[in-house]
XYZ file of C-alpha atoms in Angstrom:
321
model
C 10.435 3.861 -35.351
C 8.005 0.660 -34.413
C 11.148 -0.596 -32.246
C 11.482 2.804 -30.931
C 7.639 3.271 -29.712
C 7.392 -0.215 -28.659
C 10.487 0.323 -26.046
C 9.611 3.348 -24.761
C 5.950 1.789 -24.281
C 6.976 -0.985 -22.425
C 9.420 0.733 -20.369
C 6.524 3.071 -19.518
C 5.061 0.048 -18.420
C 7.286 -1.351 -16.480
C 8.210 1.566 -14.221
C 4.217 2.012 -13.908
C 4.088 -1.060 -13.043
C 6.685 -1.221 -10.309
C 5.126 2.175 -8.965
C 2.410 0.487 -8.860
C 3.252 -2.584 -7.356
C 5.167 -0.549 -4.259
C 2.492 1.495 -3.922
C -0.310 -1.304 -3.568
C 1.833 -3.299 -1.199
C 2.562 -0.368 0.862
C -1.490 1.052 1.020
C -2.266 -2.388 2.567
C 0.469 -2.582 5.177
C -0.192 0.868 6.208
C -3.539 0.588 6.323
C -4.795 -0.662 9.820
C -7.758 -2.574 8.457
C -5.513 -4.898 6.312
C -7.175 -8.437 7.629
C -10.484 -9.511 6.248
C -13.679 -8.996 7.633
C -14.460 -11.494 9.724
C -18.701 -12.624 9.373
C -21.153 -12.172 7.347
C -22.074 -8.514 5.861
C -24.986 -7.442 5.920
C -27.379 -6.285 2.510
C -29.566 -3.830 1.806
C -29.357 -2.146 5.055
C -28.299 1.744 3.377
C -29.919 3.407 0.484
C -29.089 5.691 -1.992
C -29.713 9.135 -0.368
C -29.269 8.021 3.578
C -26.275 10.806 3.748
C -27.447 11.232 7.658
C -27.533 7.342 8.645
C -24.650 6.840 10.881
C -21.659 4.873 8.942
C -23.006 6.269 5.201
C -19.971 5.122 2.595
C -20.639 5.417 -0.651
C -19.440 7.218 -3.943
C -20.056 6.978 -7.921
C -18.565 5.438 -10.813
C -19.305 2.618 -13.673
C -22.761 4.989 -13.738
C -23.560 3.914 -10.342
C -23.808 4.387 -6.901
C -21.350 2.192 -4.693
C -23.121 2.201 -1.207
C -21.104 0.209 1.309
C -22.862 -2.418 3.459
C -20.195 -1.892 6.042
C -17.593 1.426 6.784
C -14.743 0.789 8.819
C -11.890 3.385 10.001
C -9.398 3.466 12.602
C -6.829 5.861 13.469
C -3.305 5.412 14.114
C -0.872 8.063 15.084
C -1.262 10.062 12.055
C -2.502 7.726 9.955
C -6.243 7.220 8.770
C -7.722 4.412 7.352
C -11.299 4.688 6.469
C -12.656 1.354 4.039
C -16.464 0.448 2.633
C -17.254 -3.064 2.099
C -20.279 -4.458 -0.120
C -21.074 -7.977 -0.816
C -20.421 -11.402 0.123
C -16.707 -11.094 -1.511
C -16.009 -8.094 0.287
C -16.131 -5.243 -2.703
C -13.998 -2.577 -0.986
C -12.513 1.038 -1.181
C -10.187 2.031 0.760
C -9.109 5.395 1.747
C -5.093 5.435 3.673
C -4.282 9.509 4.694
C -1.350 10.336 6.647
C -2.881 12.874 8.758
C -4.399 13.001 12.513
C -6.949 16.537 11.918
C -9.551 17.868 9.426
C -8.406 19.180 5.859
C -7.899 18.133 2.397
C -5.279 15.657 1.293
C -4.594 15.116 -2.163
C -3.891 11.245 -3.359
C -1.029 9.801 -5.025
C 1.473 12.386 -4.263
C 4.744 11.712 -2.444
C 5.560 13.131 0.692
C 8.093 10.274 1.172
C 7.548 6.880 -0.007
C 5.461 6.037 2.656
C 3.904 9.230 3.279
C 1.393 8.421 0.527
C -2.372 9.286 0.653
C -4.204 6.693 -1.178
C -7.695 5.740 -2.682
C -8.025 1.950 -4.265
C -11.127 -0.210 -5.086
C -10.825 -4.129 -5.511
C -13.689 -6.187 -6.518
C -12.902 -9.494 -4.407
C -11.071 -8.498 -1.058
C -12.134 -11.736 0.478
C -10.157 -14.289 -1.094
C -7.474 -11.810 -2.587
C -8.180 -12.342 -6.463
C -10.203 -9.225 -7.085
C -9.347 -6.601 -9.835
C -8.166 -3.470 -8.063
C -7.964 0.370 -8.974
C -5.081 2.284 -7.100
C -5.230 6.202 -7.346
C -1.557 6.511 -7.786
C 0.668 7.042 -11.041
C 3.783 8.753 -11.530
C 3.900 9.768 -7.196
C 3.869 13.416 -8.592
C 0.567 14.145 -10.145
C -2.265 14.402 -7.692
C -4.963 11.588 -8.830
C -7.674 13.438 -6.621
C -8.587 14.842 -3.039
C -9.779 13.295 0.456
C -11.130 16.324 2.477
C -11.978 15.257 6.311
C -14.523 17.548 7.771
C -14.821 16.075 11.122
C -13.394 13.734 13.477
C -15.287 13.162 16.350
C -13.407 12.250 19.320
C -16.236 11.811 21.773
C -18.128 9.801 20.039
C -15.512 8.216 17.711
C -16.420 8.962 14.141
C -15.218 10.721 11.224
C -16.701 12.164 8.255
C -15.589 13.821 4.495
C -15.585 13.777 1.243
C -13.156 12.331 -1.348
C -13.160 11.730 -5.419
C -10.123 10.001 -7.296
C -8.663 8.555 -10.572
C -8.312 4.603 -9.940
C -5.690 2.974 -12.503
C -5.551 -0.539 -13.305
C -3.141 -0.796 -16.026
C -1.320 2.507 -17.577
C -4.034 1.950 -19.977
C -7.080 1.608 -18.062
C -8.569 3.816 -15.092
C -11.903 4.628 -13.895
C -12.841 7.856 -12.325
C -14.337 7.761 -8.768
C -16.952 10.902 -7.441
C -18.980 11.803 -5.071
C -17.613 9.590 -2.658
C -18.747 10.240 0.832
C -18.050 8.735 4.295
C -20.387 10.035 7.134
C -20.037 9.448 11.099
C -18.083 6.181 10.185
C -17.112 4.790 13.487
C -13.312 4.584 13.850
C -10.580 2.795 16.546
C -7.738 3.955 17.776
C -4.876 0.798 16.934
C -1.862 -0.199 15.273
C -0.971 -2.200 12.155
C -0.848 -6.041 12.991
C 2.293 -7.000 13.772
C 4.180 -10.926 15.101
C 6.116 -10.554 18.236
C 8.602 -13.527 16.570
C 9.224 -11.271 13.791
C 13.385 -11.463 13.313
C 14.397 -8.310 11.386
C 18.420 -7.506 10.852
C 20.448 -5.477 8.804
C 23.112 -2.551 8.296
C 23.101 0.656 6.122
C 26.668 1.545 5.157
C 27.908 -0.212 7.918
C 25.824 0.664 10.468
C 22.944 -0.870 12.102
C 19.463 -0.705 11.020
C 17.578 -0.716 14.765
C 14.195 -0.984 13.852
C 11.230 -0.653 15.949
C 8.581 -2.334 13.832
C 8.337 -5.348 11.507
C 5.294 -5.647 9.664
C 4.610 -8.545 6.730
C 1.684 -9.063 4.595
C 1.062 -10.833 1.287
C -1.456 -8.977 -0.820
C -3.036 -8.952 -4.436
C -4.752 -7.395 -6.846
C -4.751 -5.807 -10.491
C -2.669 -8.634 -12.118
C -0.024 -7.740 -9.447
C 0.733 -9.742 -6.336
C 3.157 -8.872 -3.235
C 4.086 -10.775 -0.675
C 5.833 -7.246 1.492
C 7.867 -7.369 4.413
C 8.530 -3.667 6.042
C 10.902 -2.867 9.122
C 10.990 0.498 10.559
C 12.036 3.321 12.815
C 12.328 6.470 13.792
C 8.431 6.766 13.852
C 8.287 5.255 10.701
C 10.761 7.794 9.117
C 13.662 5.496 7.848
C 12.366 2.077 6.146
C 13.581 -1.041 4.761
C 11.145 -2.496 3.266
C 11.224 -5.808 0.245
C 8.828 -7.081 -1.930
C 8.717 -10.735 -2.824
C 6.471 -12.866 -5.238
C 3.693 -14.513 -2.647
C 4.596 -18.186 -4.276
C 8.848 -17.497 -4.197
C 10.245 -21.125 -3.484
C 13.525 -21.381 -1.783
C 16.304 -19.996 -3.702
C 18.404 -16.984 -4.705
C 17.143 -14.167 -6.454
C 18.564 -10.593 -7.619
C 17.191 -7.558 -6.905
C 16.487 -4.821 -9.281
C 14.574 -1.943 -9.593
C 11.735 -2.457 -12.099
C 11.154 -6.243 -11.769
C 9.980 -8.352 -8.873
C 11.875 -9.027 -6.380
C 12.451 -5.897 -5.824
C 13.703 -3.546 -2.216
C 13.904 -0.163 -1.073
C 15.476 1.737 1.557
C 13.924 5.217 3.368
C 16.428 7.744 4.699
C 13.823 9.698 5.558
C 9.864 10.301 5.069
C 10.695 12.576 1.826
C 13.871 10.415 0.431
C 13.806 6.799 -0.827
C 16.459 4.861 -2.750
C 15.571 1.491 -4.678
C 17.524 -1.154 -5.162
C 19.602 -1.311 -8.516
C 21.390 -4.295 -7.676
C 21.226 -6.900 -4.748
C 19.855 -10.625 -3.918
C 17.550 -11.968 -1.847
C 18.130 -15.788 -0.760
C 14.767 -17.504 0.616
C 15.745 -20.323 2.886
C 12.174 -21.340 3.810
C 8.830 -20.079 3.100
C 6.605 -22.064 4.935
C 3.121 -20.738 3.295
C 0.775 -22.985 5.040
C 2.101 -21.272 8.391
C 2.763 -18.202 6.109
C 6.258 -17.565 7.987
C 9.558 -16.675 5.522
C 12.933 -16.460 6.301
C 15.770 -15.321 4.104
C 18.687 -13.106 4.126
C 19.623 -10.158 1.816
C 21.644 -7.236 0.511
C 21.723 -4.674 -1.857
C 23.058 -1.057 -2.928
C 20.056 1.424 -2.994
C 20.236 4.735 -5.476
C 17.566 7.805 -5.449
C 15.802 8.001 -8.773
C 15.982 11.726 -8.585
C 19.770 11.534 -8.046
C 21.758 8.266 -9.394
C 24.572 9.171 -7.502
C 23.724 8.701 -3.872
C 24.084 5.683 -2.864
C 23.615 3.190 0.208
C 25.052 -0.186 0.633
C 22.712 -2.659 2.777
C 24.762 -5.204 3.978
C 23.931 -8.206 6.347
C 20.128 -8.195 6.215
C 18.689 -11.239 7.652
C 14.215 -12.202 8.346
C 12.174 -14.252 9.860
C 8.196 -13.058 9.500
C 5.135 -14.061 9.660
C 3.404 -12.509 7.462
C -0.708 -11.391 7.142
């Protein structure tokens, strides 16, 4: 029975922690604000109760009032990226919607696998090594709500409302309210990406012509990615993989619930994983943060073993973020 609970436990686990994994890599590539900020920030500047100072961020939990020093957002076709950052290590929430107008959104539900409204806090965005919160768990249970109630295009800003359940583990979570962003300034732009990024590959024989190629290595919550995303068809078909930041030169399988791992899109509401496949590195040059490698693998829908995509011939050379 102890063999029993302890499997099922740790298979719980391990598909909550590739969720979770996909799902962090994917918030910070879609999200426009993915590099640092670049200077110092600024203390002291808001306080509690300044809900009509221009740029307000803030929202509740741990007891306490997180007031952001700075609030960021930009806008990108119909995606929304709206971030608060406190402290000299960058303390940040983030807020990623796939929308262009005012409404509520909830988080952590699936529209597609990168169709994905998400909340996440991480303690140290500076350097990378912070402990982050994700509001994302199973991609079917809504982990809370981000309501815009204005974007103003004349005078670029946006304002709303949003709560959320972060997790850091299956185990641990902590509950996020009150949040608040109010006439935060926000830029129209689009995700960094490297004009020498090489991107190649076929789906059942036929090939992948994508119009983007965007890389960036990322951590946080015990998990690290190092994510490399090609797509088309305004971002409705993907092929994306994610790689261990530190992999050395080498071959590696792909699987579905352990790093490395890879995933194809068909479409913004269908995704397949891979459930068998390698990945060879040939170079990863981290000091110049470029990796190139070549890959295949046969991608299956969770929902539906049966379907099936062979992805043959796949070839990169990024620079990644």
């Amino acid at each position: 029975m102890f063999v029993q609970l302890y499997n099922k436990q740790m298979k719980t686990t391990i598909k909550f922690r590739y969720f979770f994994s996909i799902f962090f890599a994917l918030l910070f590539i879609t999200s426009c604000n993915i590099e640092p900020f670049e200077g110092e920030i600024p203390e002291g500047e808001i306080s509690e109760g300044d809900d009509d100072v221009p740029g307000v961020f803030k929202v509740d939990f741990d007891s306490q009032t997180y007031i952001a020093d700075i609030a960021t957002a930009s806008i990108s076709g119909d995606i929304i990226n709206i971030t608060g950052l406190r402290g000299a290590n960058q303390e940040m929430v983030s807020l990623t919607i796939f929308a262009s107008e005012v409404g509520t959104y909830s988080i952590g539900v699936a529209n597609g696998i990168t169709e994905i409204n998400g909340a996440a806090y991480n303690t140290n965005s500076k350097d990378g090594t912070g402990d982050t919160w994700i509001g994302v768990t199973n991609f079917a249970d809504s982990q809370g709500e981000i309501t815009i109630t204005e974007i103003d295009n004349q005078n670029e800003t946006i304002s709303g409302t949003f709560f959320f359940t972060g997790h850091h583990t299956e185990l641990e979570s902590k509950e996020f309210t009150n949040g608040v962003f109010d006439k935060v300034s926000f830029k129209s732009e689009v995700a960094p990406t490297s004009s020498n990024n090489e991107f190649f590959a076929k789906v059942d024989g036929v090939e992948f012509k994508e119009e983007k190629i965007n890389a960036i290595a990322a951590s946080g919550g015990g998990i690290s990615n190092l994510g490399i995303v090609a797509t088309m068809n305004n971002d409705s078909r993907v092929i994306s993989l994610n790689l261990d930041p530190d992999v050395v030169p080498g071959s590696y399988e792909l699987k579905a619930f352990s790093s490395p791992t890879a995933l194809y899109n068909k479409s913004r509401s269908e995704f397949f994983s891979s459930e068998s496949g390698e990945v060879i590195i040939t170079l990863h040059d981290k000091a110049n943060k470029r990796i190139v490698g070549t890959f295949e693998f046969t991608a299956s829908s969770f929902l539906n073993p049966e379907e099936k995509y062979e992805i043959t011939e796949g070839s990169f050379d990024v620079t990644y973020f």
